[in-house]
Amino acid sequence: MQPTEIKIAYLGGGSRYWARDLFTELALSPRLAGRIDLYDVDLAAARRNVAIAEAIFDRPEAQSRFAVRAVPTLPAALREADFVLLSIEPGPIELRFADLEIPARHGVFQPVGDTTGPGGLLRALRAVPVFADFAAQIAEHCPRAWVINFTNPLTLCTAALAATAPQLRVFGCCHEVFHTQARLAELVARQFGAPPPDRREIDVDLGGLNHFTWITAARWKGQELLSLLRDELVAPGYFRSRTRAACGRKQEGRWFESDGLVSCDLFRRFGALGAAGDRHLAEFVPWYAGSEAELHRWGVVATPYAWRRHRARERDRSPQVFAGRPLRAGDEECVRMIAALVGHEPIDTNVNLPNAGQMPGLPAGHVVETNARFRHGAVTPIVAPELPAGVQALVRRAADVQALTLRAALTRDIDLAFQALLADPLVRLPTDRAWKMFSEMLAYVRGALAGWRLPAT
Amino acid sequence: MQPTEIKIAYLGGGSRYWARDLFTELALSPRLAGRIDLYDVDLAAARRNVAIAEAIFDRPEAQSRFAVRAVPTLPAALREADFVLLSIEPGPIELRFADLEIPARHGVFQPVGDTTGPGGLLRALRAVPVFADFAAQIAEHCPRAWVINFTNPLTLCTAALAATAPQLRVFGCCHEVFHTQARLAELVARQFGAPPPDRREIDVDLGGLNHFTWITAARWKGQELLSLLRDELVAPGYFRSRTRAACGRKQEGRWFESDGLVSCDLFRRFGALGAAGDRHLAEFVPWYAGSEAELHRWGVVATPYAWRRHRARERDRSPQVFAGRPLRAGDEECVRMIAALVGHEPIDTNVNLPNAGQMPGLPAGHVVETNARFRHGAVTPIVAPELPAGVQALVRRAADVQALTLRAALTRDIDLAFQALLADPLVRLPTDRAWKMFSEMLAYVRGALAGWRLPAT
Amino acid sequence: MQPTEIKIAYLGGGSRYWARDLFTELALSPRLAGRIDLYDVDLAAARRNVAIAEAIFDRPEAQSRFAVRAVPTLPAALREADFVLLSIEPGPIELRFADLEIPARHGVFQPVGDTTGPGGLLRALRAVPVFADFAAQIAEHCPRAWVINFTNPLTLCTAALAATAPQLRVFGCCHEVFHTQARLAELVARQFGAPPPDRREIDVDLGGLNHFTWITAARWKGQELLSLLRDELVAPGYFRSRTRAACGRKQEGRWFESDGLVSCDLFRRFGALGAAGDRHLAEFVPWYAGSEAELHRWGVVATPYAWRRHRARERDRSPQVFAGRPLRAGDEECVRMIAALVGHEPIDTNVNLPNAGQMPGLPAGHVVETNARFRHGAVTPIVAPELPAGVQALVRRAADVQALTLRAALTRDIDLAFQALLADPLVRLPTDRAWKMFSEMLAYVRGALAGWRLPAT
Amino acid sequence: MQPTEIKIAYLGGGSRYWARDLFTELALSPRLAGRIDLYDVDLAAARRNVAIAEAIFDRPEAQSRFAVRAVPTLPAALREADFVLLSIEPGPIELRFADLEIPARHGVFQPVGDTTGPGGLLRALRAVPVFADFAAQIAEHCPRAWVINFTNPLTLCTAALAATAPQLRVFGCCHEVFHTQARLAELVARQFGAPPPDRREIDVDLGGLNHFTWITAARWKGQELLSLLRDELVAPGYFRSRTRAACGRKQEGRWFESDGLVSCDLFRRFGALGAAGDRHLAEFVPWYAGSEAELHRWGVVATPYAWRRHRARERDRSPQVFAGRPLRAGDEECVRMIAALVGHEPIDTNVNLPNAGQMPGLPAGHVVETNARFRHGAVTPIVAPELPAGVQALVRRAADVQALTLRAALTRDIDLAFQALLADPLVRLPTDRAWKMFSEMLAYVRGALAGWRLPAT
């Protein structure tokens, strides 16, 4: 059987790890073929990813053929694209200073700062207009393409696409739920004395917002898992301080590691399991990240700005790092989605889509994360479970902050953006001090906010 | 591997054809086993179905073993049931006279009269209180069982269960969409010069109400089908009168046959394909069934009351009719659903469930028909496509009539029932004449309406 | 105290009766003054109304001074207007033939045919684009003016303004509820042996759609009135045939007279009192106007097309008919509304506004009729009572037809317009015959449907 | 004309100031008469209020006659009541220690602590079951009475009545909006150099939740006032620190005084004017009351627990304090409402009612504060303005906390109550520390929480 020919437009030269995983997964898909056009405002960054791609598709174990090139303009990348993949960094990495360090100086501590909180908000103000422009150009050059966003803040970048060009076929992808499934697979291993099953065997009822998703039921071979988890949580010491572990993680740079304690604390308090990394969950509520010490007590460490900047610079220096490694199938669901959409193996998986009924407590059109069916030419959302009333209150609040931020960013309205900032759970500064913080943040990224009427400094 | 042991409570001794199909499908399921308790108010009817079951499970090609018996009380049937199947006739077949013949005398002509229209309404008034009682007893004797309703009016009987005991796990099953998929499979055959594919290969986006369901997109191997259908419809003569064909069908008793002309006319007028038999579709709108001649013009014949009564009586006389035939797998999706729910092969199929978001234009809780996922221990609805605005208006109207009827039947409120009757699309009698018709209908079935305050006659 | 100076733009030279009443009411308002610019596509028509106005303001009993003139362009009329009054006829009166006579030939009988039914629909298709254009020009020339619509179909013309320019301050006015209050005042007289009170003393809870409004409670000096009405209805013979009375009315041209029997029949069947003339109510449901004979049985007569045409022609011939009569205060609430809005006596009265919550069962933004408060610079709707479930079903259906019609007219979509026609309660023709009727109607008014893609004839 | 005879049941012996104002207003209403039965669990408290009433009705300037007595049982008070007034203290004043002092020890500072925040929550847990019982008894003994609640938390006590007995005619009354109108009257005085007009002349568009109500437009004689206020706010120093003023207020016990700075800061940040006292507004958002020093900076002082207890004890000692003062009409709108409901002068005023559409962004049934019309036998809500999006987010959040609290209190569910506490804007403790605080609070009021399953101490 001939492989299906597709054209992928890959926008953003950002993460080389993610680029590696994507190309690897494509290289291991014998039923797909075609070409990939990479575009980035920094052509050199796109070229670095071309080099990675070539190294991967040249591996002997590669099973598919894709022609990969960097193109100098966005329209060139988009033309005839069947799939548009969006993974950009909105502005130079140094702008993350404003997202992370300025709030910290005002006492607002953020473990990640790219999704919500003052940092997620400022990042959204930079990214949303870029995505609005992407939407307009996609609508012009490849209106029938599937548009897949990986950029954070995932909800708002995806929403910017959908709001600007509702006719496009847009969704957003994220791995965080997979990690929670993997944690449940380990629970299965502990409870049944067997090796952990594939995380895809863990069937979950879930719903919410990206990085603030909730699992209300989980099953493995007919076995209900959350009650087993509940039994584990009551063990004495389960919720003991993890400060020591967190300090070790910080020292060794294991930023993304945690014990899932925040996720489990939400579960014991609210009756649904937080289905994202603790570092994300902790940013949507005001209880865990009041300070670095508090965050450490829950075993979570913040990713420092300095490391982010360092990694970005290192990347620019050593593009060829992935050449020579044998290809190994990973957990990049995106390629399975593409395969299902062109008519290969169907899959059901979690994804971010405008609410068409799948998330009843939230407004129509708000981008929500639930399971969905991927079939030949169609993505159809699956109705999420009714979240417990307490969780609904938390989720609705986060959605309100997102809606204010989106509208502020689309209309370039600083006052509305500030209202969103005040409404964020991480902010409880007096309004005048919050305004001072916000003014400093805006001033720092001023160059990336073309067309805004910023406050005088 | 051991088969999964289940207990099925089968309520209603009604249709022996349906009983035959169900038992056959079970007999061909090697991974299921257990027992089936049959209950009917008429114990003899239950016993007739036991005889059918035994003949089937005794066939050499049967691959599963079920112990089948008739039990004298409802609690006996329900105790320890994992599945409760409901397929009853609300009252003796002679009451159908009031559903069909009395309205006809007043000029209201109904092709089926068991779903909507005055006949469907009167049938609901009899059936809903019975189902409310079922719900109470199921909640007492087997509250964790899956409750599967096959009885018409399917929406309202299912809704009566859900309204009375919201904690039950209830859904309703119907074949009509399958037939529409089969028609689309024939379209595939015509268009591609191949044998018709299995109807399950036709992937459809659908939503609506039982017997008034709508397909907005259909795909087969990536080929969009509705545009092909649209091309066929513009052929000269496609919508010519089918009176001659209908007369033939009437003469030969081929009541359930049609040319799908109503379904296709709805498609060309409203942009979505009616996904039920023409005889059902024609009852939800006032355009096709104004008279028998008009109905015939569209190729549709009404099932006469006399035939229904005759068939019921014949059944009572010749219970053993199915013995001796070789078993053949059919299209009874119910057993596949059961298998998926106990953890075997998962399936996605259409089903009737209270609206939890899957049908956005209709009220929360209203029983709607959409696709759903059947997995181990869970049925999860899939979000229906947004129906075209014109279709939404028709569906909402039908849902309003159903909601009035349900409330009237649950509270035994004759005035409200009459409002439902007036709001029905088939009724356009002056209100005083409609009242006369309704009074006669009520008087005829008076014996089946215990506890109602009926109008004096 | 100086009178308040206002400028009124009066668009449409239509009804001279209504013009007379409006000018009279203004002439009797000593606290108002200013000028009135009349505009009509037919300048002569505007001038005829100027003549009427001058005759009225010249009367010795006139208490206010308004400068009145006909202006040749719409912008001239709108500039600096504080109030814009809209009362137009969409096209020459002869187009009403298509609204009324063509449907009648196909068996669809309409007592009025300007609000709903095929006639109301066709009239909307002509009027809505005109109102969309008015909205654009008002938004340009006098964006802060109060825009008051009197043109039928009132709901859709008002909705066209609001949909086109949501920032405008728009409402629609109608007398029908006043007449129902007057009928209740007569009930008071009958029951208490006193002269009928002023209709404004009858406090009503009401809601619905224009010409399909419903009263759920009525009070006069603390006395609940609907229970008294209910007592009257059970008298033997109350609902006897009124054919004889109707024939008399028809013979003598008393088109607008009835016994309120339809309103009362709706009350006994549905528990809320229809609050519009029977001729209007009978068009929103399929029970009363199946034929002229049926309509007569309820005491209602249809206004013939021939009379409408005759009256319009007569008007053109004898403009000066009102000169010389003494001025008498009437029931034209519009001037009281204007007075309240400029800060004089506040009033609460019924009015048509986009739904901002006042009519919970209907979609947000749909133009609904409820009570509202008129205060200095503000109209605020009062929450309508919850209508009985049966009434809600009827109202929702009518609203769905209106929404389809509005969208069809704004987007010039013939298919959608036909769906609206099919969904109308008065239509139960087979779809092909309905299409034939609709095609003939469209062909007749083709000249007034610029920019539509009409079916070939 | 004879005065209208009414019976008032007055439940709760609480505030003698409020009792004085109510009796005074009644005494100055010549068109009302009848009797007042006072009931309190502490009969002596009821008798103290009888003494106040007698002193007032005995004044020579009293214009109405009411027989006033204390009755020993609730049914005795309710029987034949036309109006039920509810103004109770849920438990001895000493329980307020748990509402105010325990949270303060954990760093949660509350200016009032009877509406929201941990204190409002705990008070609701005590009060809601009492109000549920009131509702049941009112439904039994005087189901047609108007039930008027004055007890805090006003929203939740009113909601408890409506949830328990939806058929009752319930509303809640509060003065806070009047004070905001009075502040706007002073603005008029400043801007126009005239004496401040009566606050009733200030026409306001408003909506929200009690103590968290918002004014979006205000008019006085056609003059828009909020733009004038906006002009004042930009004056240099307007938002300067008010710490000195606050310290003075604290020293002199002027607890209820402020400069409206919080209300105005909300206005400049969010575009709508907070329409309650600053001390209340500051509790619904996390920005103003982080500490006593922060609160003082905005000119607001917290009412200390010690003073509350002292005042309550003093009251018990000196019941006769009001005798001998001349009666002066006050601002107690309640008696005007009563008068309107019995058919005297109609009024429109703000009031708390279950949402029937008047507050579109909030769920149906949630008790909201908007304007309403009081007429003979009817209270009808007026649709609130659409609040700015940022305000909606704040109000929705508060409503979510209230809904969780109500459900927790009605079902006596400690876990849900704790979720409500965590969701409250004033709480940002880590969840384990919040639980410790909550446990201590519960333990303190344990005696008032009969029927709850409290955590072991």
PDB file of C-alpha atoms in Angstrom, chain A residues 107 239 265 268-271 286-288 290 294 297-298 388-394 396-397 400 404 407 415-416 418-419 422-423 425-433 435, chain D residues 107 239 265 268-271 286-288 290 294 297-298 388-394 396-397 400 404 407 415-416 418-419 422-423 425-433 435:
ATOM      1  CA  GLY A 107       6.010  38.716  45.808  1.00  0.00           C
ATOM      2  CA  PHE A 239       1.190  14.312  52.718  1.00  0.00           C
ATOM      3  CA  ASP A 265      -4.170  16.937  47.569  1.00  0.00           C
ATOM      4  CA  ARG A 268      -8.588  14.440  48.583  1.00  0.00           C
ATOM      5  CA  ARG A 269     -10.006  17.935  49.007  1.00  0.00           C
ATOM      6  CA  PHE A 270     -12.186  18.164  45.884  1.00  0.00           C
ATOM      7  CA  GLY A 271     -12.874  14.571  44.812  1.00  0.00           C
ATOM      8  CA  PRO A 286      -3.724  30.343  45.481  1.00  0.00           C
ATOM      9  CA  TRP A 287      -2.800  27.636  48.006  1.00  0.00           C
ATOM     10  CA  TYR A 288       0.484  25.995  47.002  1.00  0.00           C
ATOM     11  CA  GLY A 290       2.623  31.444  47.970  1.00  0.00           C
ATOM     12  CA  GLU A 294       5.696  26.619  50.372  1.00  0.00           C
ATOM     13  CA  ARG A 297       6.912  21.716  50.961  1.00  0.00           C
ATOM     14  CA  TRP A 298       4.716  20.063  48.274  1.00  0.00           C
ATOM     15  CA  PRO A 388     -17.746  18.074  41.227  1.00  0.00           C
ATOM     16  CA  ALA A 389     -19.286  21.428  42.173  1.00  0.00           C
ATOM     17  CA  GLY A 390     -16.145  22.601  43.958  1.00  0.00           C
ATOM     18  CA  VAL A 391     -13.969  21.828  40.958  1.00  0.00           C
ATOM     19  CA  GLN A 392     -16.408  23.587  38.673  1.00  0.00           C
ATOM     20  CA  ALA A 393     -16.010  26.741  40.726  1.00  0.00           C
ATOM     21  CA  LEU A 394     -12.219  26.585  40.329  1.00  0.00           C
ATOM     22  CA  ARG A 396     -14.944  28.506  35.917  1.00  0.00           C
ATOM     23  CA  ARG A 397     -12.775  31.053  37.652  1.00  0.00           C
ATOM     24  CA  ASP A 400     -13.109  33.733  33.350  1.00  0.00           C
ATOM     25  CA  LEU A 404     -10.743  38.406  29.953  1.00  0.00           C
ATOM     26  CA  ARG A 407     -10.443  39.700  24.842  1.00  0.00           C
ATOM     27  CA  ASP A 415      -7.325  48.061  31.292  1.00  0.00           C
ATOM     28  CA  LEU A 416      -9.032  44.777  30.576  1.00  0.00           C
ATOM     29  CA  PHE A 418      -5.174  44.466  34.191  1.00  0.00           C
ATOM     30  CA  GLN A 419      -8.615  43.279  35.286  1.00  0.00           C
ATOM     31  CA  LEU A 422      -6.311  41.197  39.304  1.00  0.00           C
ATOM     32  CA  ALA A 423      -8.753  38.317  38.894  1.00  0.00           C
ATOM     33  CA  PRO A 425      -5.758  33.515  41.780  1.00  0.00           C
ATOM     34  CA  LEU A 426      -2.032  34.117  42.208  1.00  0.00           C
ATOM     35  CA  VAL A 427      -2.501  37.867  42.607  1.00  0.00           C
ATOM     36  CA  ARG A 428      -3.596  39.373  45.857  1.00  0.00           C
ATOM     37  CA  LEU A 429      -1.555  42.484  45.876  1.00  0.00           C
ATOM     38  CA  PRO A 430      -3.375  45.718  46.574  1.00  0.00           C
ATOM     39  CA  THR A 431      -4.620  47.095  43.294  1.00  0.00           C
ATOM     40  CA  ASP A 432      -2.189  50.005  43.221  1.00  0.00           C
ATOM     41  CA  ARG A 433       0.767  47.713  43.823  1.00  0.00           C
ATOM     42  CA  TRP A 435      -0.667  48.107  38.820  1.00  0.00           C
TER      43      TRP A 435
ATOM     44  CA  GLY D 107      -3.792  35.465  59.114  1.00  0.00           C
ATOM     45  CA  PHE D 239      -6.289  57.719  46.303  1.00  0.00           C
ATOM     46  CA  ASP D 265     -10.996  52.157  43.311  1.00  0.00           C
ATOM     47  CA  ARG D 268     -11.580  53.206  38.274  1.00  0.00           C
ATOM     48  CA  ARG D 269     -10.236  49.673  37.805  1.00  0.00           C
ATOM     49  CA  PHE D 270     -13.381  47.895  36.608  1.00  0.00           C
ATOM     50  CA  GLY D 271     -15.680  50.609  35.279  1.00  0.00           C
ATOM     51  CA  PRO D 286      -8.364  39.668  47.861  1.00  0.00           C
ATOM     52  CA  TRP D 287      -6.807  43.085  47.381  1.00  0.00           C
ATOM     53  CA  TYR D 288      -7.780  45.399  50.219  1.00  0.00           C
ATOM     54  CA  GLY D 290      -4.715  41.473  53.472  1.00  0.00           C
ATOM     55  CA  GLU D 294      -3.642  47.510  54.404  1.00  0.00           C
ATOM     56  CA  ARG D 297      -4.576  52.483  54.067  1.00  0.00           C
ATOM     57  CA  TRP D 298      -7.943  52.523  52.256  1.00  0.00           C
ATOM     58  CA  PRO D 388     -18.565  44.838  32.572  1.00  0.00           C
ATOM     59  CA  ALA D 389     -16.802  41.549  31.843  1.00  0.00           C
ATOM     60  CA  GLY D 390     -14.269  42.017  34.615  1.00  0.00           C
ATOM     61  CA  VAL D 391     -16.990  42.648  37.172  1.00  0.00           C
ATOM     62  CA  GLN D 392     -18.899  39.628  35.958  1.00  0.00           C
ATOM     63  CA  ALA D 393     -15.874  37.464  36.669  1.00  0.00           C
ATOM     64  CA  LEU D 394     -15.716  38.770  40.252  1.00  0.00           C
ATOM     65  CA  ARG D 396     -19.586  34.929  39.343  1.00  0.00           C
ATOM     66  CA  ARG D 397     -16.781  33.832  41.608  1.00  0.00           C
ATOM     67  CA  ASP D 400     -19.942  30.149  43.117  1.00  0.00           C
ATOM     68  CA  LEU D 404     -21.156  25.811  47.429  1.00  0.00           C
ATOM     69  CA  ARG D 407     -25.440  23.369  49.337  1.00  0.00           C
ATOM     70  CA  ASP D 415     -16.140  18.621  52.890  1.00  0.00           C
ATOM     71  CA  LEU D 416     -18.168  20.814  50.593  1.00  0.00           C
ATOM     72  CA  PHE D 418     -14.327  23.371  53.184  1.00  0.00           C
ATOM     73  CA  GLN D 419     -14.227  23.575  49.399  1.00  0.00           C
ATOM     74  CA  LEU D 422     -10.839  27.324  49.970  1.00  0.00           C
ATOM     75  CA  ALA D 423     -12.577  28.989  47.010  1.00  0.00           C
ATOM     76  CA  PRO D 425     -11.031  35.120  47.773  1.00  0.00           C
ATOM     77  CA  LEU D 426      -9.885  35.947  51.298  1.00  0.00           C
ATOM     78  CA  VAL D 427      -8.319  32.499  51.787  1.00  0.00           C
ATOM     79  CA  ARG D 428      -4.950  31.689  50.353  1.00  0.00           C
ATOM     80  CA  LEU D 429      -3.587  29.537  53.090  1.00  0.00           C
ATOM     81  CA  PRO D 430      -2.121  26.195  52.086  1.00  0.00           C
ATOM     82  CA  THR D 431      -4.909  23.641  52.133  1.00  0.00           C
ATOM     83  CA  ASP D 432      -3.620  21.839  55.212  1.00  0.00           C
ATOM     84  CA  ARG D 433      -3.366  25.048  57.185  1.00  0.00           C
ATOM     85  CA  TRP D 435      -8.119  22.853  57.206  1.00  0.00           C
TER      86      TRP D 435
END
